[in-house]
Every structure is written in structure tokens, then in C-alpha cells.
PDB file of C-alpha atoms in Angstrom:
ATOM      1  CA  MET A 181    -148.202 -38.892-111.561  1.00 72.00           C
ATOM      2  CA  ILE A 182    -148.224 -35.170-110.772  1.00 87.00           C
ATOM      3  CA  PRO A 183    -145.678 -33.863-108.218  1.00 90.00           C
ATOM      4  CA  ALA A 184    -146.843 -32.254-105.001  1.00 92.00           C
ATOM      5  CA  ALA A 185    -147.004 -28.454-105.066  1.00 95.00           C
ATOM      6  CA  PHE A 186    -143.803 -26.542-104.381  1.00 95.00           C
ATOM      7  CA  ASP A 187    -142.341 -23.043-104.687  1.00 97.00           C
ATOM      8  CA  TYR A 188    -139.896 -22.539-107.559  1.00 97.00           C
ATOM      9  CA  VAL A 189    -136.790 -20.332-107.488  1.00 97.00           C
ATOM     10  CA  ALA A 190    -134.344 -19.837-110.396  1.00 98.00           C
ATOM     11  CA  PRO A 191    -131.352 -17.804-109.145  1.00 98.00           C
ATOM     12  CA  SER A 192    -128.772 -16.411-111.559  1.00 98.00           C
ATOM     13  CA  THR A 193    -125.729 -16.498-109.246  1.00 98.00           C
ATOM     14  CA  VAL A 194    -124.300 -18.893-106.667  1.00 98.00           C
ATOM     15  CA  ASP A 195    -124.774 -16.285-103.933  1.00 97.00           C
ATOM     16  CA  GLU A 196    -128.463 -15.992-104.787  1.00 98.00           C
ATOM     17  CA  ALA A 197    -128.774 -19.792-104.823  1.00 98.00           C
ATOM     18  CA  VAL A 198    -127.260 -20.366-101.384  1.00 97.00           C
ATOM     19  CA  GLN A 199    -129.293 -17.528 -99.913  1.00 97.00           C
ATOM     20  CA  ALA A 200    -132.475 -19.007-101.361  1.00 97.00           C
ATOM     21  CA  LEU A 201    -131.534 -22.448-100.054  1.00 96.00           C
ATOM     22  CA  ALA A 202    -130.845 -21.120 -96.565  1.00 95.00           C
ATOM     23  CA  ALA A 203    -134.154 -19.277 -96.550  1.00 96.00           C
ATOM     24  CA  ALA A 204    -136.144 -22.262 -97.796  1.00 95.00           C
ATOM     25  CA  GLY A 205    -135.042 -24.588 -95.002  1.00 91.00           C
ATOM     26  CA  GLU A 206    -134.322 -28.315 -94.874  1.00 89.00           C
ATOM     27  CA  ASP A 207    -137.296 -29.317 -97.033  1.00 92.00           C
ATOM     28  CA  ALA A 208    -135.885 -27.552-100.111  1.00 95.00           C
ATOM     29  CA  LYS A 209    -134.349 -29.432-103.034  1.00 95.00           C
ATOM     30  CA  VAL A 210    -131.709 -28.318-105.522  1.00 97.00           C
ATOM     31  CA  LEU A 211    -132.367 -29.031-109.212  1.00 96.00           C
ATOM     32  CA  ALA A 212    -129.371 -29.566-111.494  1.00 97.00           C
ATOM     33  CA  GLY A 213    -130.021 -31.626-114.637  1.00 95.00           C
ATOM     34  CA  GLY A 214    -133.073 -33.238-113.043  1.00 94.00           C
ATOM     35  CA  GLN A 215    -132.442 -36.723-114.397  1.00 92.00           C
ATOM     36  CA  SER A 216    -132.675 -38.269-110.917  1.00 92.00           C
ATOM     37  CA  LEU A 217    -134.819 -35.725-109.078  1.00 93.00           C
ATOM     38  CA  LEU A 218    -137.699 -35.299-111.518  1.00 91.00           C
ATOM     39  CA  PRO A 219    -138.754 -38.984-111.549  1.00 91.00           C
ATOM     40  CA  VAL A 220    -138.706 -38.964-107.740  1.00 91.00           C
ATOM     41  CA  LEU A 221    -140.908 -35.860-107.692  1.00 92.00           C
ATOM     42  CA  ARG A 222    -143.370 -37.380-110.135  1.00 91.00           C
ATOM     43  CA  MET A 223    -143.692 -40.503-107.982  1.00 92.00           C
ATOM     44  CA  ARG A 224    -144.037 -38.303-104.876  1.00 91.00           C
ATOM     45  CA  LEU A 225    -141.135 -40.067-103.208  1.00 90.00           C
ATOM     46  CA  ALA A 226    -139.978 -36.540-102.461  1.00 91.00           C
ATOM     47  CA  ALA A 227    -142.149 -33.516-101.755  1.00 93.00           C
ATOM     48  CA  PRO A 228    -139.939 -30.439-101.321  1.00 94.00           C
ATOM     49  CA  THR A 229    -141.453 -27.164-100.225  1.00 95.00           C
ATOM     50  CA  THR A 230    -139.109 -25.260-102.558  1.00 97.00           C
ATOM     51  CA  LEU A 231    -137.240 -26.254-105.704  1.00 97.00           C
ATOM     52  CA  ILE A 232    -134.104 -24.231-106.436  1.00 98.00           C
ATOM     53  CA  ASP A 233    -133.141 -24.535-110.107  1.00 98.00           C
ATOM     54  CA  LEU A 234    -129.433 -23.972-110.834  1.00 98.00           C
ATOM     55  CA  GLY A 235    -129.914 -23.943-114.607  1.00 97.00           C
ATOM     56  CA  LYS A 236    -129.492 -20.183-115.017  1.00 97.00           C
ATOM     57  CA  ILE A 237    -126.165 -19.950-113.159  1.00 98.00           C
ATOM     58  CA  SER A 238    -123.607 -19.696-115.959  1.00 97.00           C
ATOM     59  CA  GLU A 239    -120.619 -19.678-113.577  1.00 97.00           C
ATOM     60  CA  LEU A 240    -121.381 -23.306-112.698  1.00 98.00           C
ATOM     61  CA  ARG A 241    -120.768 -24.506-116.264  1.00 98.00           C
ATOM     62  CA  GLY A 242    -117.547 -25.325-118.053  1.00 98.00           C
ATOM     63  CA  VAL A 243    -114.074 -26.733-117.514  1.00 98.00           C
ATOM     64  CA  ARG A 244    -110.955 -24.684-116.811  1.00 98.00           C
ATOM     65  CA  ASP A 245    -107.249 -25.243-116.251  1.00 98.00           C
ATOM     66  CA  ASP A 246    -106.124 -24.241-112.752  1.00 98.00           C
ATOM     67  CA  GLY A 247    -102.464 -25.147-112.743  1.00 97.00           C
ATOM     68  CA  GLU A 248    -102.052 -28.560-111.142  1.00 97.00           C
ATOM     69  CA  ALA A 249    -105.766 -29.334-111.426  1.00 98.00           C
ATOM     70  CA  ILE A 250    -108.643 -28.989-113.815  1.00 98.00           C
ATOM     71  CA  VAL A 251    -111.871 -27.562-112.450  1.00 98.00           C
ATOM     72  CA  ILE A 252    -115.255 -28.826-113.614  1.00 98.00           C
ATOM     73  CA  GLY A 253    -118.317 -26.719-112.904  1.00 98.00           C
ATOM     74  CA  ALA A 254    -121.089 -28.641-111.195  1.00 98.00           C
ATOM     75  CA  MET A 255    -123.620 -27.822-113.926  1.00 98.00           C
ATOM     76  CA  THR A 256    -121.365 -29.009-116.767  1.00 98.00           C
ATOM     77  CA  THR A 257    -123.296 -31.657-118.695  1.00 98.00           C
ATOM     78  CA  HIS A 258    -122.071 -35.187-119.237  1.00 98.00           C
ATOM     79  CA  TYR A 259    -122.037 -34.416-122.964  1.00 97.00           C
ATOM     80  CA  ASP A 260    -119.594 -31.555-122.422  1.00 98.00           C
ATOM     81  CA  VAL A 261    -117.407 -33.664-120.122  1.00 98.00           C
ATOM     82  CA  GLN A 262    -117.194 -36.334-122.812  1.00 97.00           C
ATOM     83  CA  ARG A 263    -115.907 -33.854-125.384  1.00 97.00           C
ATOM     84  CA  ASP A 264    -113.732 -31.514-123.355  1.00 98.00           C
ATOM     85  CA  GLN A 265    -110.094 -31.511-124.428  1.00 98.00           C
ATOM     86  CA  LEU A 266    -108.732 -30.641-120.968  1.00 98.00           C
ATOM     87  CA  ILE A 267    -110.487 -33.648-119.483  1.00 98.00           C
ATOM     88  CA  ALA A 268    -109.313 -35.899-122.314  1.00 98.00           C
ATOM     89  CA  GLU A 269    -105.718 -34.789-121.752  1.00 98.00           C
ATOM     90  CA  HIS A 270    -105.542 -34.574-117.962  1.00 98.00           C
ATOM     91  CA  ALA A 271    -108.343 -36.800-116.612  1.00 98.00           C
ATOM     92  CA  ALA A 272    -109.032 -39.405-119.276  1.00 98.00           C
ATOM     93  CA  LEU A 273    -110.686 -41.699-116.733  1.00 98.00           C
ATOM     94  CA  LEU A 274    -113.576 -39.245-116.327  1.00 98.00           C
ATOM     95  CA  ALA A 275    -114.177 -39.135-120.062  1.00 97.00           C
ATOM     96  CA  LYS A 276    -114.109 -42.932-120.297  1.00 97.00           C
ATOM     97  CA  ALA A 277    -116.615 -43.317-117.460  1.00 98.00           C
ATOM     98  CA  THR A 278    -118.921 -40.580-118.756  1.00 97.00           C
ATOM     99  CA  ASP A 279    -119.168 -42.430-122.068  1.00 96.00           C
ATOM    100  CA  THR A 280    -121.071 -45.186-120.202  1.00 95.00           C
ATOM    101  CA  VAL A 281    -123.612 -42.953-118.419  1.00 95.00           C
ATOM    102  CA  ALA A 282    -127.193 -43.829-119.421  1.00 92.00           C
ATOM    103  CA  ASP A 283    -128.052 -42.718-122.965  1.00 92.00           C
ATOM    104  CA  PRO A 284    -127.435 -39.658-125.208  1.00 93.00           C
ATOM    105  CA  GLN A 285    -130.577 -37.881-124.006  1.00 93.00           C
ATOM    106  CA  VAL A 286    -129.562 -38.167-120.361  1.00 94.00           C
ATOM    107  CA  ARG A 287    -125.975 -37.177-121.138  1.00 95.00           C
ATOM    108  CA  HIS A 288    -127.189 -33.993-122.814  1.00 96.00           C
ATOM    109  CA  ARG A 289    -129.347 -32.974-119.820  1.00 96.00           C
ATOM    110  CA  GLY A 290    -127.680 -34.616-116.835  1.00 97.00           C
ATOM    111  CA  THR A 291    -124.848 -32.804-115.051  1.00 98.00           C
ATOM    112  CA  PHE A 292    -121.503 -33.884-113.665  1.00 98.00           C
ATOM    113  CA  GLY A 293    -122.084 -32.227-110.292  1.00 98.00           C
ATOM    114  CA  GLY A 294    -125.633 -33.502-110.055  1.00 97.00           C
ATOM    115  CA  SER A 295    -124.441 -37.070-110.438  1.00 97.00           C
ATOM    116  CA  ILE A 296    -121.707 -36.578-107.833  1.00 98.00           C
ATOM    117  CA  ALA A 297    -124.068 -34.945-105.327  1.00 98.00           C
ATOM    118  CA  HIS A 298    -126.748 -37.604-105.873  1.00 97.00           C
ATOM    119  CA  ALA A 299    -124.217 -40.183-104.626  1.00 98.00           C
ATOM    120  CA  ASP A 300    -125.886 -43.301-105.991  1.00 97.00           C
ATOM    121  CA  PRO A 301    -123.383 -46.114-105.266  1.00 96.00           C
ATOM    122  CA  ALA A 302    -124.207 -47.561-108.705  1.00 96.00           C
ATOM    123  CA  GLY A 303    -123.526 -44.209-110.400  1.00 96.00           C
ATOM    124  CA  ASP A 304    -120.615 -44.243-112.824  1.00 97.00           C
ATOM    125  CA  LEU A 305    -118.790 -41.026-111.887  1.00 98.00           C
ATOM    126  CA  LEU A 306    -118.194 -41.543-108.181  1.00 98.00           C
ATOM    127  CA  ALA A 307    -115.466 -44.184-108.455  1.00 98.00           C
ATOM    128  CA  PRO A 308    -113.493 -42.239-111.096  1.00 98.00           C
ATOM    129  CA  ALA A 309    -113.666 -39.105-108.935  1.00 98.00           C
ATOM    130  CA  LEU A 310    -112.356 -41.124-105.991  1.00 98.00           C
ATOM    131  CA  ALA A 311    -109.602 -42.774-108.026  1.00 98.00           C
ATOM    132  CA  LEU A 312    -108.382 -39.414-109.322  1.00 98.00           C
ATOM    133  CA  GLY A 313    -108.358 -37.831-105.871  1.00 98.00           C
ATOM    134  CA  ALA A 314    -110.946 -35.206-106.782  1.00 98.00           C
ATOM    135  CA  GLU A 315    -111.993 -32.490-104.350  1.00 98.00           C
ATOM    136  CA  MET A 316    -115.512 -31.091-104.054  1.00 98.00           C
ATOM    137  CA  VAL A 317    -115.920 -27.348-103.628  1.00 98.00           C
ATOM    138  CA  ILE A 318    -119.043 -26.577-101.606  1.00 98.00           C
ATOM    139  CA  ALA A 319    -120.734 -23.199-101.188  1.00 98.00           C
ATOM    140  CA  SER A 320    -123.054 -21.888 -98.495  1.00 97.00           C
ATOM    141  CA  SER A 321    -124.124 -18.465 -97.250  1.00 94.00           C
ATOM    142  CA  SER A 322    -121.084 -18.465 -94.941  1.00 94.00           C
ATOM    143  CA  GLY A 323    -118.506 -19.132 -97.666  1.00 97.00           C
ATOM    144  CA  ARG A 324    -116.864 -22.080 -99.412  1.00 98.00           C
ATOM    145  CA  ARG A 325    -115.112 -25.214 -98.252  1.00 98.00           C
ATOM    146  CA  THR A 326    -113.342 -28.084-100.006  1.00 98.00           C
ATOM    147  CA  VAL A 327    -113.913 -31.760 -99.225  1.00 98.00           C
ATOM    148  CA  PRO A 328    -111.874 -34.640-100.731  1.00 98.00           C
ATOM    149  CA  ALA A 329    -113.809 -37.369-102.510  1.00 98.00           C
ATOM    150  CA  SER A 330    -112.704 -39.871 -99.857  1.00 98.00           C
ATOM    151  CA  GLU A 331    -114.690 -37.877 -97.271  1.00 98.00           C
ATOM    152  CA  PHE A 332    -117.455 -36.504 -99.480  1.00 98.00           C
ATOM    153  CA  PHE A 333    -119.238 -39.831-100.094  1.00 98.00           C
ATOM    154  CA  GLN A 334    -120.564 -41.046 -96.764  1.00 98.00           C
ATOM    155  CA  ASP A 335    -123.333 -43.610 -97.354  1.00 98.00           C
ATOM    156  CA  PHE A 336    -126.118 -44.564 -99.775  1.00 97.00           C
ATOM    157  CA  PHE A 337    -127.230 -41.297-101.419  1.00 97.00           C
ATOM    158  CA  THR A 338    -125.510 -39.400 -98.601  1.00 98.00           C
ATOM    159  CA  THR A 339    -122.671 -36.902 -98.889  1.00 98.00           C
ATOM    160  CA  ALA A 340    -120.877 -34.306 -96.802  1.00 98.00           C
ATOM    161  CA  LEU A 341    -123.254 -31.635 -98.145  1.00 98.00           C
ATOM    162  CA  GLU A 342    -125.202 -29.914 -95.400  1.00 96.00           C
ATOM    163  CA  PRO A 343    -128.857 -28.894 -96.031  1.00 93.00           C
ATOM    164  CA  ALA A 344    -127.938 -25.278 -96.870  1.00 95.00           C
ATOM    165  CA  GLU A 345    -124.940 -26.126 -99.094  1.00 98.00           C
ATOM    166  CA  ILE A 346    -124.487 -26.529-102.855  1.00 98.00           C
ATOM    167  CA  LEU A 347    -121.760 -28.361-104.755  1.00 98.00           C
ATOM    168  CA  VAL A 348    -120.342 -25.720-107.114  1.00 98.00           C
ATOM    169  CA  GLU A 349    -117.279 -27.341-108.711  1.00 98.00           C
ATOM    170  CA  VAL A 350    -115.033 -30.374-108.681  1.00 98.00           C
ATOM    171  CA  ARG A 351    -111.236 -30.020-108.683  1.00 98.00           C
ATOM    172  CA  VAL A 352    -109.414 -32.930-110.304  1.00 98.00           C
ATOM    173  CA  PRO A 353    -105.621 -33.238-109.988  1.00 98.00           C
ATOM    174  CA  LYS A 354    -104.031 -33.602-113.393  1.00 98.00           C
ATOM    175  CA  HIS A 355    -103.163 -37.141-114.457  1.00 98.00           C
ATOM    176  CA  THR A 356    -101.484 -36.127-117.678  1.00 98.00           C
ATOM    177  CA  GLY A 357    -100.142 -39.055-119.664  1.00 97.00           C
ATOM    178  CA  TRP A 358    -101.935 -41.654-117.543  1.00 98.00           C
ATOM    179  CA  LYS A 359    -103.774 -44.429-119.347  1.00 98.00           C
ATOM    180  CA  ALA A 360    -107.334 -45.157-118.247  1.00 98.00           C
ATOM    181  CA  HIS A 361    -110.327 -47.414-118.670  1.00 98.00           C
ATOM    182  CA  TYR A 362    -113.762 -47.823-117.089  1.00 98.00           C
ATOM    183  CA  GLU A 363    -115.120 -51.365-117.224  1.00 98.00           C
ATOM    184  CA  LYS A 364    -118.849 -51.586-116.506  1.00 97.00           C
ATOM    185  CA  PHE A 365    -121.090 -54.633-116.190  1.00 97.00           C
ATOM    186  CA  ASN A 366    -124.863 -54.321-116.436  1.00 92.00           C
ATOM    187  CA  ARG A 367    -127.695 -56.573-117.478  1.00 85.00           C
ATOM    188  CA  VAL A 368    -129.029 -54.347-120.257  1.00 83.00           C
ATOM    189  CA  ALA A 369    -127.640 -51.382-122.165  1.00 78.00           C
ATOM    190  CA  GLN A 370    -127.951 -47.979-120.466  1.00 74.00           C
ATOM    191  CA  ALA A 371    -128.675 -49.523-117.051  1.00 82.00           C
ATOM    192  CA  TRP A 372    -126.940 -48.859-113.749  1.00 87.00           C
ATOM    193  CA  SER A 373    -123.728 -50.737-113.012  1.00 94.00           C
ATOM    194  CA  MET A 374    -124.061 -54.037-111.214  1.00 96.00           C
ATOM    195  CA  VAL A 375    -120.317 -53.613-110.672  1.00 98.00           C
ATOM    196  CA  ALA A 376    -117.821 -51.391-112.457  1.00 98.00           C
ATOM    197  CA  VAL A 377    -114.108 -50.659-112.169  1.00 98.00           C
ATOM    198  CA  ALA A 378    -112.315 -47.359-112.748  1.00 98.00           C
ATOM    199  CA  ALA A 379    -108.624 -47.892-113.470  1.00 98.00           C
ATOM    200  CA  THR A 380    -105.915 -45.425-114.395  1.00 98.00           C
ATOM    201  CA  VAL A 381    -102.195 -46.199-114.552  1.00 98.00           C
ATOM    202  CA  ARG A 382     -98.908 -44.483-115.298  1.00 98.00           C
ATOM    203  CA  THR A 383     -96.160 -46.545-116.813  1.00 98.00           C
ATOM    204  CA  ASP A 384     -92.400 -46.084-116.984  1.00 97.00           C
ATOM    205  CA  GLY A 385     -91.292 -48.214-119.877  1.00 96.00           C
ATOM    206  CA  ASP A 386     -92.686 -51.680-119.198  1.00 95.00           C
ATOM    207  CA  THR A 387     -93.130 -51.024-115.481  1.00 98.00           C
ATOM    208  CA  ILE A 388     -96.295 -49.804-113.766  1.00 98.00           C
ATOM    209  CA  ALA A 389     -95.115 -46.715-111.887  1.00 98.00           C
ATOM    210  CA  GLU A 390     -98.455 -45.654-110.373  1.00 98.00           C
ATOM    211  CA  ALA A 391    -101.965 -47.083-110.299  1.00 98.00           C
ATOM    212  CA  ARG A 392    -105.359 -45.894-109.104  1.00 98.00           C
ATOM    213  CA  VAL A 393    -108.271 -48.360-109.042  1.00 98.00           C
ATOM    214  CA  ALA A 394    -111.740 -47.734-107.606  1.00 98.00           C
ATOM    215  CA  LEU A 395    -114.901 -49.834-107.576  1.00 98.00           C
ATOM    216  CA  THR A 396    -118.511 -48.935-108.334  1.00 98.00           C
ATOM    217  CA  ASN A 397    -121.397 -50.569-106.423  1.00 98.00           C
ATOM    218  CA  MET A 398    -119.219 -52.682-104.154  1.00 98.00           C
ATOM    219  CA  ALA A 399    -120.268 -50.829-100.997  1.00 98.00           C
ATOM    220  CA  SER A 400    -122.532 -47.965 -99.988  1.00 98.00           C
ATOM    221  CA  VAL A 401    -119.845 -45.610-101.320  1.00 98.00           C
ATOM    222  CA  PRO A 402    -117.161 -45.953-104.011  1.00 98.00           C
ATOM    223  CA  VAL A 403    -114.171 -47.971-102.801  1.00 98.00           C
ATOM    224  CA  ARG A 404    -110.469 -47.647-103.585  1.00 98.00           C
ATOM    225  CA  ALA A 405    -108.981 -51.058-104.368  1.00 98.00           C
ATOM    226  CA  THR A 406    -105.737 -50.300-102.550  1.00 98.00           C
ATOM    227  CA  ALA A 407    -104.588 -53.921-102.447  1.00 98.00           C
ATOM    228  CA  VAL A 408    -104.839 -54.052-106.235  1.00 98.00           C
ATOM    229  CA  GLU A 409    -102.897 -50.810-106.568  1.00 98.00           C
ATOM    230  CA  GLN A 410    -100.130 -52.033-104.297  1.00 98.00           C
ATOM    231  CA  ALA A 411     -99.855 -55.297-106.214  1.00 98.00           C
ATOM    232  CA  LEU A 412     -99.480 -53.425-109.520  1.00 98.00           C
ATOM    233  CA  VAL A 413     -96.995 -50.686-108.648  1.00 98.00           C
ATOM    234  CA  GLY A 414     -93.394 -51.523-109.445  1.00 98.00           C
ATOM    235  CA  GLN A 415     -94.323 -54.601-111.447  1.00 98.00           C
ATOM    236  CA  SER A 416     -94.026 -55.312-115.136  1.00 97.00           C
ATOM    237  CA  ALA A 417     -97.168 -54.672-117.155  1.00 97.00           C
ATOM    238  CA  SER A 418     -97.741 -58.365-117.814  1.00 97.00           C
ATOM    239  CA  ASP A 419    -100.839 -60.526-117.905  1.00 97.00           C
ATOM    240  CA  GLU A 420     -99.604 -62.434-114.872  1.00 98.00           C
ATOM    241  CA  THR A 421     -99.135 -59.221-112.879  1.00 98.00           C
ATOM    242  CA  ILE A 422    -102.656 -58.110-113.733  1.00 98.00           C
ATOM    243  CA  ARG A 423    -104.239 -61.468-112.855  1.00 98.00           C
ATOM    244  CA  SER A 424    -102.421 -61.584-109.541  1.00 98.00           C
ATOM    245  CA  ALA A 425    -103.368 -58.022-108.640  1.00 98.00           C
ATOM    246  CA  ALA A 426    -107.006 -58.383-109.724  1.00 98.00           C
ATOM    247  CA  ALA A 427    -107.428 -61.305-107.325  1.00 98.00           C
ATOM    248  CA  HIS A 428    -107.358 -58.736-104.486  1.00 98.00           C
ATOM    249  CA  ALA A 429    -110.177 -56.594-105.901  1.00 98.00           C
ATOM    250  CA  ALA A 430    -112.895 -57.651-103.465  1.00 98.00           C
ATOM    251  CA  GLU A 431    -110.780 -57.044-100.359  1.00 98.00           C
ATOM    252  CA  GLY A 432    -112.268 -54.385 -98.099  1.00 95.00           C
ATOM    253  CA  THR A 433    -115.587 -54.269 -99.961  1.00 98.00           C
ATOM    254  CA  SER A 434    -119.116 -54.804 -98.628  1.00 97.00           C
ATOM    255  CA  PRO A 435    -121.438 -55.346-101.595  1.00 97.00           C
ATOM    256  CA  THR A 436    -125.149 -55.888-101.115  1.00 96.00           C
ATOM    257  CA  ALA A 437    -127.340 -58.609-102.575  1.00 96.00           C
ATOM    258  CA  ASP A 438    -130.306 -57.700-104.753  1.00 93.00           C
ATOM    259  CA  GLY A 439    -132.340 -59.046-107.652  1.00 89.00           C
ATOM    260  CA  ASN A 440    -129.372 -58.696-109.994  1.00 89.00           C
ATOM    261  CA  ALA A 441    -126.658 -60.443-108.014  1.00 93.00           C
ATOM    262  CA  ASP A 442    -125.742 -61.863-104.641  1.00 96.00           C
ATOM    263  CA  VAL A 443    -122.681 -60.860-102.630  1.00 97.00           C
ATOM    264  CA  GLU A 444    -120.430 -63.677-103.859  1.00 97.00           C
ATOM    265  CA  TYR A 445    -121.270 -62.978-107.483  1.00 97.00           C
ATOM    266  CA  ARG A 446    -120.396 -59.303-107.119  1.00 98.00           C
ATOM    267  CA  GLN A 447    -117.122 -60.140-105.403  1.00 98.00           C
ATOM    268  CA  GLU A 448    -116.112 -62.464-108.221  1.00 98.00           C
ATOM    269  CA  LEU A 449    -117.302 -59.960-110.810  1.00 98.00           C
ATOM    270  CA  ALA A 450    -115.112 -57.266-109.248  1.00 98.00           C
ATOM    271  CA  LYS A 451    -112.043 -59.448-109.738  1.00 98.00           C
ATOM    272  CA  VAL A 452    -112.875 -60.201-113.372  1.00 98.00           C
ATOM    273  CA  LEU A 453    -113.701 -56.592-114.232  1.00 98.00           C
ATOM    274  CA  THR A 454    -110.592 -55.283-112.486  1.00 98.00           C
ATOM    275  CA  GLY A 455    -108.425 -57.507-114.639  1.00 98.00           C
ATOM    276  CA  ARG A 456    -110.216 -56.301-117.764  1.00 98.00           C
ATOM    277  CA  ALA A 457    -110.054 -52.620-116.751  1.00 98.00           C
ATOM    278  CA  VAL A 458    -106.328 -52.658-115.978  1.00 98.00           C
ATOM    279  CA  SER A 459    -105.528 -54.627-119.129  1.00 98.00           C
ATOM    280  CA  ALA A 460    -107.545 -52.239-121.275  1.00 98.00           C
ATOM    281  CA  ALA A 461    -105.970 -49.192-119.622  1.00 98.00           C
ATOM    282  CA  LEU A 462    -102.449 -50.504-120.235  1.00 98.00           C
ATOM    283  CA  ALA A 463    -103.364 -51.296-123.830  1.00 96.00           C
ATOM    284  CA  GLY A 464    -104.690 -47.773-124.319  1.00 91.00           C
ATOM    285  CA  VAL A 465    -108.164 -48.992-125.183  1.00 85.00           C
TER     286      VAL A 465
END
């Protein structure tokens, strides 16, 4: 199907982009990698008056060290996230999760910031961003503001972004030396997660010193499994500890039922996958 007609703008700086967005009004759409937006346009499920393409803004690409955090430009592709040495060293959980995103073609075109801003509860980068305590840097014509991941994701496909704002970068506190794993369950390869678990842990000898666990597709937004974290911290890294902690995974969640799974199935799946994710993280898999 052919998209409805729209005006097209390709700014070369963030300032130009936010000015164009403010001028275009609420019916404008921002184009990042286009892996989610373009199919919607073709099916005419969206009909923006103006499309603002961020592809020519070089300052939105790349990863840099910023002291206690690494900063990922919103237009950095999944492919580049997978292979970046700073991310591998300081935010291994993001690299692990990005490995599971769709297929190689999508990973080469799709962007880290586009996935975050799209806010699909089944998307694979939201829970890792939440687990790592990431902060979203948002630009508008009036300046920039920073929103923590815990406040950025608000509902199905809904974020703290206002109509005239653009996500420009994501700040991720360094988790140097932490072990990580992303355990994803889907019906077929390259599909969205029915449920997935992002787990990263820091050990002190045989003891779990710190743990961050977040769940994908167990609510309208990613969910921190705080009961699991509390059950892990201070305990020995044993199979019994992991089983006991994983039993709390579904607490505080509100999964939906669909053609893939009902609520009870997803709740049980969260427990199983949490056990696998924590075990794999501790094993360095």
C-alpha cells in the first residue's frame, strides 16, 4: 500500500530538527531507522502531515565515555551497539539484548533511540535500559531535559516525550565488571518477545553483591523485578538461591493475554526465564 502524502524534512542538526518539529505541529512524525514507522505508514495506520528524517544528523550517532556513564546517540544503529567496546565493557546487558533484536537487516538499519522512543512493551531494549538505570536526554526548541527510564516509559507505545521533543541520547551508568544475560522467549526466530528477562549482577567472591532484573512484555511498560533482586543480594550464587529468587518474578506485573499466551502462562514463563537469565549471567554466558 502507498502511504498518504506528507511533507518531508531532512535537517542536519538537532536544532534544525526541533525547530522543524515545532513548526510542523502535533501531526508530524520523526523518522529514525524507520523499521517500525515505515510499515505503519504503508498500511496508513499513521498519516503524518510532515516526516522529519533524523538520518543526516551526525551528532546523534556514536557512543562516548562521559566519566561515570556512557552516552549512546539516539541514531546509533543496533549493529553498532552490538560491536561497541565501551558498551561491551560497561553495559554488557545492552549488547546481550541487542543481539536478539529482529534480524541482521533490521539491526543494520534500526536505531537504539528509535527503539526506545517507540516504547513497544515487547521491544527488547526497554527492560535493559530500565535495569541499568538509563536516563533519556530529550531536546526541544526550549532546551534539553533528562528523564530516567523509570519515568520515561509510561504506557503502551507512550513515553514522556512531548509532541515537539526528540530523544537525542541515552546516558547509561557504567556497570563495569557486572555479568549480564538477556533471556528471550518467542514462538519463532526473529519475532517479538512473548516474555524476556534482562539480568545483570555483580558478585563479590561467591556472594551476589548487587542485582538488577527487569522484565519485557509483562506489563504495558518494562518492569523491575525488585522482589527478585532483593532475594538475590547478599546470598550465595547457588542454584537454590536462584530458584528461590526467580519464584518472585511475576510479583507486581500485569501481563496481557493474547493469541500467544494467557496471563498465567506469561507469569509462569517469567519465573522460568528469570532463573535462566540469572544463572546464565552468573556463569558468564
